[in-house]
Short mmCIF file of C-alpha atoms in Angstrom, two decimals:
data_model
loop_
_atom_site.label_atom_id
_atom_site.label_comp_id
_atom_site.label_asym_id
_atom_site.label_seq_id
_atom_site.Cartn_x
_atom_site.Cartn_y
_atom_site.Cartn_z
CA MET A 908 -0.08 -0.25 -0.11
CA LYS A 909 2.67 1.25 -0.85
CA LYS A 910 2.88 4.81 1.05
CA ASN A 911 5.16 8.06 -0.13
CA LEU A 912 5.01 9.92 3.17
CA PHE A 913 7.62 12.33 1.79
CA PRO A 914 7.71 15.68 4.31
CA SER A 915 6.34 19.03 2.52
CA LEU A 916 6.18 22.08 3.70
CA VAL A 917 2.61 22.87 2.98
CA ILE A 918 0.47 25.43 4.05
CA LEU A 919 -2.65 24.05 6.01
CA PHE A 920 -5.87 26.12 7.16
CA VAL A 921 -6.21 24.02 10.23
CA LEU A 922 -3.90 23.50 13.46
CA VAL A 923 -1.94 20.54 14.01
CA ALA A 924 0.55 19.83 16.51
CA CYS A 925 2.39 17.14 14.73
CA THR A 926 5.41 17.32 12.61
CA ASN A 927 4.37 15.22 9.55
CA GLN A 928 1.81 15.90 6.82
CA PRO A 929 -0.68 12.94 5.67
CA ALA A 930 -0.11 11.09 2.75
CA ALA A 931 -0.68 11.87 -0.89
CA THR A 932 -2.94 8.98 -2.38
CA PRO A 933 -0.49 5.70 -2.42
CA PRO A 934 0.54 4.20 -5.75
CA HIS A 935 -0.31 0.21 -5.48
CA THR A 936 2.87 -1.19 -5.74
CA GLU A 937 4.12 -4.96 -4.30
CA GLU A 938 6.74 -4.58 -2.13
CA PRO A 939 6.19 -2.16 1.70
CA ILE A 940 8.25 0.63 2.32
CA VAL A 941 11.49 0.17 4.56
CA ALA A 942 10.77 2.81 7.14
CA THR A 943 13.33 4.43 9.17
CA GLU A 944 12.12 4.61 12.76
CA THR A 945 10.62 8.30 13.65
CA SER A 946 9.37 10.25 16.84
CA ALA A 947 5.54 9.44 17.06
CA PRO A 948 3.44 12.85 16.42
CA THR A 949 2.37 13.77 19.69
CA PRO A 950 -0.91 16.21 19.29
CA GLU A 951 -1.67 17.49 22.75
CA PRO A 952 -5.02 16.70 23.66
CA THR A 953 -8.37 19.29 24.40
CA GLU A 954 -10.21 16.49 26.18
CA PRO A 955 -9.82 13.49 28.43
CA ALA A 956 -7.42 11.40 26.80
CA GLY A 957 -8.94 7.96 28.51
CA PRO A 958 -7.46 4.92 30.24
CA GLU A 959 -3.54 5.35 30.08
CA ALA A 960 -1.55 3.24 27.97
CA VAL A 961 0.35 0.31 30.08
CA ILE A 962 2.98 -1.31 28.45
CA LEU A 963 3.15 -4.96 29.08
CA LEU A 964 4.86 -6.34 26.28
CA LYS A 965 6.92 -5.15 23.51
CA LEU A 966 8.66 -7.64 20.82
CA GLY A 967 11.69 -6.27 18.35
CA LYS A 968 15.22 -5.06 18.45
CA PRO A 969 17.31 -6.19 19.94
CA ASP A 970 15.79 -9.43 20.43
CA ILE A 971 13.81 -9.95 17.27
CA LYS A 972 14.98 -8.72 13.97
CA PHE A 973 11.39 -7.51 12.40
CA LYS A 974 11.37 -5.85 9.33
CA ASP A 975 8.35 -3.94 8.30
CA PRO A 976 5.92 -6.62 10.35
CA TYR A 977 2.15 -5.93 9.94
CA GLY A 978 -0.37 -8.55 11.10
CA VAL A 979 -0.69 -9.54 14.36
CA ALA A 980 -3.39 -12.39 16.30
CA VAL A 981 -3.36 -14.16 19.04
CA ASN A 982 -5.18 -17.67 19.44
CA SER A 983 -6.92 -19.06 22.06
CA LEU A 984 -3.75 -20.23 24.07
CA GLY A 985 -2.25 -16.48 23.69
CA GLN A 986 0.40 -17.89 21.49
CA ILE A 987 1.00 -14.55 18.95
CA TYR A 988 1.42 -14.53 15.35
CA VAL A 989 2.90 -11.84 13.87
CA ASN A 990 2.92 -11.37 9.73
CA ASP A 991 7.14 -10.22 9.55
CA ALA A 992 6.04 -8.87 5.96
CA GLY A 993 9.28 -7.43 5.25
CA ASN A 994 11.07 -11.04 6.11
CA ASN A 995 8.47 -12.56 3.97
CA ARG A 996 7.70 -15.05 7.24
CA VAL A 997 5.40 -15.35 10.07
CA LEU A 998 7.19 -15.54 13.68
CA VAL A 999 4.95 -17.42 16.60
CA PHE A 1000 5.79 -16.39 20.09
CA ASP A 1001 4.25 -17.87 23.20
CA ALA A 1002 2.49 -15.79 25.49
CA ALA A 1003 5.40 -14.89 27.53
CA GLY A 1004 6.82 -13.31 24.20
CA VAL A 1005 9.53 -16.25 23.74
CA GLN A 1006 9.79 -17.29 19.79
CA ILE A 1007 8.33 -20.45 19.34
CA ALA A 1008 8.09 -21.16 15.55
CA ALA A 1009 8.90 -19.78 12.05
CA TRP A 1010 6.67 -20.20 8.92
CA GLU A 1011 9.69 -18.73 6.34
CA THR A 1012 9.80 -21.20 3.47
CA LYS A 1013 10.48 -19.49 0.44
CA GLY A 1014 8.49 -20.28 -2.88
CA GLU A 1015 4.64 -20.98 -4.30
CA GLY A 1016 4.08 -24.13 -3.12
CA PRO A 1017 1.39 -25.34 -0.30
CA GLY A 1018 2.54 -23.04 2.25
CA GLU A 1019 5.31 -21.33 1.18
CA PHE A 1020 5.26 -17.78 0.69
CA THR A 1021 6.55 -15.15 -1.82
CA SER A 1022 5.81 -11.66 -0.52
CA LEU A 1023 3.25 -10.90 2.41
CA GLY A 1024 3.78 -7.22 1.77
CA PHE A 1025 0.98 -5.44 3.52
CA GLY A 1026 -1.05 -8.60 4.24
CA SER A 1027 -3.14 -9.34 7.57
CA LEU A 1028 -3.51 -12.72 9.53
CA ALA A 1029 -6.28 -13.97 11.26
CA ILE A 1030 -7.26 -16.80 13.40
CA ASP A 1031 -10.58 -18.76 13.80
CA SER A 1032 -12.14 -20.29 16.58
CA GLN A 1033 -10.20 -23.43 16.14
CA ASP A 1034 -7.11 -21.86 16.52
CA ASN A 1035 -6.40 -22.29 12.73
CA VAL A 1036 -4.32 -19.66 11.08
CA PHE A 1037 -5.20 -17.64 8.02
CA VAL A 1038 -2.42 -15.50 5.77
CA VAL A 1039 -2.65 -13.43 3.46
CA ASP A 1040 -0.15 -14.12 0.76
CA ASN A 1041 -0.59 -11.38 -1.33
CA GLY A 1042 2.50 -11.78 -3.53
CA ASN A 1043 0.70 -15.46 -4.34
CA PHE A 1044 -2.83 -13.92 -4.75
CA ARG A 1045 -4.24 -16.26 -1.82
CA ILE A 1046 -4.90 -16.79 1.40
CA GLN A 1047 -3.45 -19.87 3.22
CA LYS A 1048 -4.74 -21.78 6.02
CA PHE A 1049 -2.62 -23.38 8.55
CA ASP A 1050 -3.15 -25.53 12.11
CA LYS A 1051 -2.04 -23.59 14.50
CA ASP A 1052 1.66 -25.72 14.60
CA GLY A 1053 2.14 -24.20 10.97
CA ASN A 1054 0.87 -27.84 8.82
CA TYR A 1055 -0.88 -26.60 5.98
CA ILE A 1056 -4.06 -27.11 5.10
CA THR A 1057 -5.08 -25.22 2.30
CA GLU A 1058 -5.76 -21.85 -0.02
CA PHE A 1059 -8.11 -20.23 -2.11
CA GLY A 1060 -7.98 -17.21 -4.22
CA GLY A 1061 -5.60 -16.29 -7.55
CA GLN A 1062 -4.94 -13.83 -9.48
CA GLY A 1063 -7.88 -11.26 -11.01
CA SER A 1064 -10.52 -9.60 -10.06
CA ALA A 1065 -13.52 -11.74 -10.40
CA GLU A 1066 -15.77 -13.28 -7.98
CA GLY A 1067 -13.37 -15.51 -5.14
CA LYS A 1068 -10.20 -13.98 -6.78
CA PHE A 1069 -7.14 -10.84 -5.23
CA ARG A 1070 -5.49 -8.62 -7.19
CA ARG A 1071 -3.98 -7.66 -3.88
CA ALA A 1072 -5.55 -9.16 -0.43
CA ILE A 1073 -4.50 -7.37 2.21
CA GLY A 1074 -7.13 -7.15 5.45
CA ILE A 1075 -8.76 -10.75 6.93
CA ALA A 1076 -11.22 -10.75 9.62
CA ILE A 1077 -13.58 -13.47 10.70
CA ASP A 1078 -16.83 -13.72 11.96
CA ALA A 1079 -18.63 -15.85 14.70
CA GLN A 1080 -19.55 -18.40 12.27
CA ASP A 1081 -15.84 -18.66 11.03
CA ASN A 1082 -16.58 -17.14 7.94
CA ILE A 1083 -13.93 -15.05 6.30
CA TYR A 1084 -13.47 -11.66 4.61
CA VAL A 1085 -11.07 -10.09 2.79
CA THR A 1086 -10.04 -6.70 1.24
CA ASP A 1087 -7.94 -6.22 -1.26
CA ASP A 1088 -4.90 -3.60 -1.97
CA GLY A 1089 -6.29 -3.81 -5.82
CA SER A 1090 -10.12 -4.43 -5.93
CA ALA A 1091 -12.51 -2.00 -4.48
CA TYR A 1092 -14.57 -4.87 -3.41
CA VAL A 1093 -15.05 -6.86 0.33
CA GLN A 1094 -15.34 -10.59 -0.39
CA LYS A 1095 -16.62 -13.03 2.11
CA PHE A 1096 -15.95 -16.85 2.19
CA ASP A 1097 -16.87 -19.46 4.34
CA ASN A 1098 -14.26 -21.16 6.44
CA ASN A 1099 -12.91 -23.75 3.68
CA GLY A 1100 -12.10 -20.81 1.54
CA GLN A 1101 -15.58 -20.89 -0.99
CA PHE A 1102 -17.08 -17.86 -2.57
CA ILE A 1103 -19.70 -16.16 -0.77
CA PHE A 1104 -20.40 -12.64 -1.67
CA ARG A 1105 -18.94 -9.50 -2.56
CA PHE A 1106 -19.83 -5.94 -1.89
CA GLY A 1107 -18.76 -2.45 -2.23
CA GLY A 1108 -17.27 -1.25 -5.77
CA LEU A 1109 -15.21 1.64 -6.78
CA GLY A 1110 -16.64 5.15 -5.41
CA ASP A 1111 -16.50 7.78 -2.72
CA GLY A 1112 -20.29 7.44 -2.10
CA ASP A 1113 -22.02 5.71 0.72
CA GLY A 1114 -20.92 1.65 0.79
CA LYS A 1115 -18.13 2.51 -1.74
CA PHE A 1116 -14.29 2.17 -1.68
CA LEU A 1117 -11.16 4.18 -2.96
CA HIS A 1118 -8.58 1.66 -1.01
CA ALA A 1119 -9.52 -0.14 1.74
CA THR A 1120 -7.15 -1.55 4.00
CA GLY A 1121 -8.46 -3.05 7.61
CA ILE A 1122 -11.65 -4.87 8.69
CA ALA A 1123 -13.48 -6.22 11.51
CA VAL A 1124 -16.49 -8.12 12.30
CA ASP A 1125 -18.11 -7.25 15.44
CA ALA A 1126 -20.49 -9.83 17.51
CA ASP A 1127 -23.58 -9.09 15.96
CA GLY A 1128 -22.04 -9.56 12.25
CA ASN A 1129 -21.90 -6.20 11.57
CA ILE A 1130 -18.51 -5.47 9.14
CA TYR A 1131 -15.92 -2.39 9.53
CA VAL A 1132 -13.78 -1.39 6.81
CA SER A 1133 -10.80 1.26 6.42
CA ASP A 1134 -10.31 2.92 3.78
CA TYR A 1135 -6.73 4.54 3.65
CA GLU A 1136 -7.57 7.08 0.90
CA ARG A 1137 -11.01 7.96 1.97
CA LYS A 1138 -9.78 8.80 5.65
CA ASN A 1139 -13.26 6.88 6.61
CA VAL A 1140 -13.99 4.02 8.31
CA GLN A 1141 -17.48 2.37 7.12
CA LYS A 1142 -20.00 -0.18 8.41
CA PHE A 1143 -22.47 -2.89 7.43
CA ASP A 1144 -24.63 -5.19 8.41
CA SER A 1145 -24.14 -8.61 7.74
CA GLN A 1146 -25.07 -8.82 4.05
CA GLY A 1147 -22.99 -6.15 3.25
CA ASN A 1148 -25.61 -2.78 3.53
CA PHE A 1149 -23.99 0.40 4.20
CA LEU A 1150 -25.18 1.78 7.69
CA LEU A 1151 -23.39 4.51 8.68
CA GLY A 1152 -19.36 5.81 8.19
CA TRP A 1153 -17.22 8.25 9.97
CA THR A 1154 -13.67 9.78 9.13
CA ILE A 1155 -10.45 9.91 11.06
CA ALA A 1156 -10.64 13.11 13.06
CA SER A 1157 -8.94 12.97 16.74
CA ALA A 1158 -10.55 15.35 19.52
CA VAL A 1159 -7.76 18.04 18.66
CA GLY A 1160 -9.14 18.27 15.03
CA VAL A 1161 -6.29 16.37 13.04
CA GLN A 1162 -7.13 13.96 10.33
CA GLY A 1163 -5.15 10.93 10.64
CA THR A 1164 -5.01 8.46 7.67
CA PRO A 1165 -6.20 4.66 9.16
CA GLU A 1166 -4.82 1.58 7.95
CA ALA A 1167 -6.30 -1.58 10.20
CA ILE A 1168 -9.33 -1.93 12.47
CA ALA A 1169 -10.36 -4.16 15.16
CA VAL A 1170 -13.17 -4.75 17.27
CA ASP A 1171 -12.99 -5.73 20.95
CA ALA A 1172 -15.16 -7.60 22.92
CA GLN A 1173 -17.66 -4.54 24.82
CA GLY A 1174 -17.62 -3.70 20.77
CA ARG A 1175 -15.37 -0.70 20.97
CA VAL A 1176 -13.98 -0.15 17.60
CA TYR A 1177 -10.25 0.36 17.24
CA VAL A 1178 -8.48 2.16 14.20
CA SER A 1179 -4.66 2.49 13.62
CA ASP A 1180 -3.70 5.62 12.35
CA TYR A 1181 -1.15 4.99 9.81
CA GLN A 1182 0.45 8.50 9.64
CA LEU A 1183 0.03 10.39 12.86
CA GLY A 1184 1.29 7.12 14.90
CA ARG A 1185 -1.54 6.32 17.12
CA VAL A 1186 -4.73 4.30 17.98
CA GLN A 1187 -8.27 5.75 18.03
CA VAL A 1188 -11.34 4.23 19.32
CA PHE A 1189 -15.04 4.84 18.66
CA ASP A 1190 -17.98 3.64 19.88
CA GLN A 1191 -19.69 1.56 17.00
CA GLN A 1192 -21.76 4.64 15.96
CA GLY A 1193 -18.36 6.34 15.58
CA ASN A 1194 -17.99 8.77 18.74
CA THR A 1195 -14.76 8.70 19.65
CA LEU A 1196 -14.17 7.46 22.96
CA TRP A 1197 -9.80 7.97 23.68
CA GLU A 1198 -6.71 7.89 21.37
CA TRP A 1199 -3.15 6.03 22.58
CA ASN A 1200 -0.14 7.86 21.35
CA VAL A 1201 2.28 8.14 24.24
CA ASP A 1202 2.97 5.84 26.95
CA ALA A 1203 2.62 7.23 30.63
CA GLU A 1204 6.27 9.14 30.39
CA GLY A 1205 5.03 10.84 27.32
CA LYS A 1206 7.25 9.05 24.68
CA GLY A 1207 5.72 7.92 21.61
CA LEU A 1208 3.78 4.55 21.50
CA PHE A 1209 3.95 4.36 17.52
CA GLN A 1210 5.73 4.35 14.48
CA ARG A 1211 3.47 3.87 11.38
CA PRO A 1212 1.19 1.31 13.34
CA THR A 1213 -0.81 -1.09 11.82
CA CYS A 1214 -3.11 -4.31 12.61
CA ILE A 1215 -4.24 -4.35 15.91
CA ALA A 1216 -5.83 -8.02 18.16
CA PHE A 1217 -6.68 -8.93 21.43
CA ASP A 1218 -5.94 -11.41 23.78
CA ALA A 1219 -9.01 -13.24 26.08
CA SER A 1220 -7.71 -11.34 28.63
CA GLY A 1221 -8.41 -8.08 26.23
CA ASN A 1222 -4.85 -6.81 26.02
CA VAL A 1223 -4.26 -5.22 23.00
CA TYR A 1224 -1.89 -6.20 20.37
CA VAL A 1225 -0.84 -3.82 18.24
CA ALA A 1226 2.12 -4.02 15.07
CA ASN A 1227 4.10 -1.07 14.91
CA GLN A 1228 5.74 -1.10 11.45
CA SER A 1229 8.45 1.60 11.36
CA GLY A 1230 8.97 1.10 15.13
CA GLN A 1231 10.07 -3.01 14.01
CA SER A 1232 8.17 -4.10 16.69
CA MET A 1233 5.36 -5.30 18.42
CA VAL A 1234 3.63 -3.99 21.70
CA VAL A 1235 1.19 -5.28 23.80
CA LEU A 1236 -0.72 -3.11 25.77
CA ALA A 1237 -3.22 -3.97 28.75
CA ALA A 1238 -6.58 -3.91 28.25
CA PRO A 1239 -7.99 -0.71 29.03
CA VAL A 1240 -9.42 0.60 32.61
CA LEU A 1241 -12.75 2.52 32.76
CA PRO A 1242 -13.57 4.53 35.31
#
């Protein structure tokens, strides 16, 4: 997705409290940007910032040599799966952060990866792991130990095909939803990869997409899709009918660039802001609840955050792409 994030000096007519300007419309490319670590922007809030961001665990340098990590998911045992996109592999950690496996065979065959790029992963109720293998135009399904089960997709724009899959989510019935970096549709599959339906289409009206990236499904089957180019989130019912949408603007009036999206057990909607280095949290109507961008010491939490996941305790896992890390935050404690 391929973001050309070169800073420029542009006079804005809104007050911004950060040092980087929003990214230009990204071209579709085959490899992620190799970005250097920068300080996360820290706009000063003008209303309560919500629960404190408490770091429980951080995986990354010097112990783990991530390169542009993108996807993250947690299974019922607390095992953590990270799509280490720049290295075209999936790394598996136990709940304490100790690496226990690496799925890194290169190629086009079953269980192999060519280019994971900006691709996510998701876990179903049986702890099967679905990996967006966008370099091979497919989704691959593995058991929790990395044993290959099946795959689906193929290159193309027809139903059930992918031009460059990116986001993936799983509903309570273990159906699979996939966004596509090169196509303006969300596609739904059953757990074995059989195509069910798709919705969306190219455009900037309600229910349409310009650059759909993240996707999530809540307990009621409602579907949430973040659009990197439109800078918004849209909510659909389980049949793909548009319900409502909202733009990504913080309490300080700084519009961000949504990348990934996730819904916690309480139905709160978490959106990673790739450009401004924060995670924003909304209710299901799009009202801002809080945002996280600094820790208790005022230090930036994220540098180009991407995918978000939760464990059974409600702790929040965030892939920190330019920070070359994965951060675990304690479940939010609200008054």
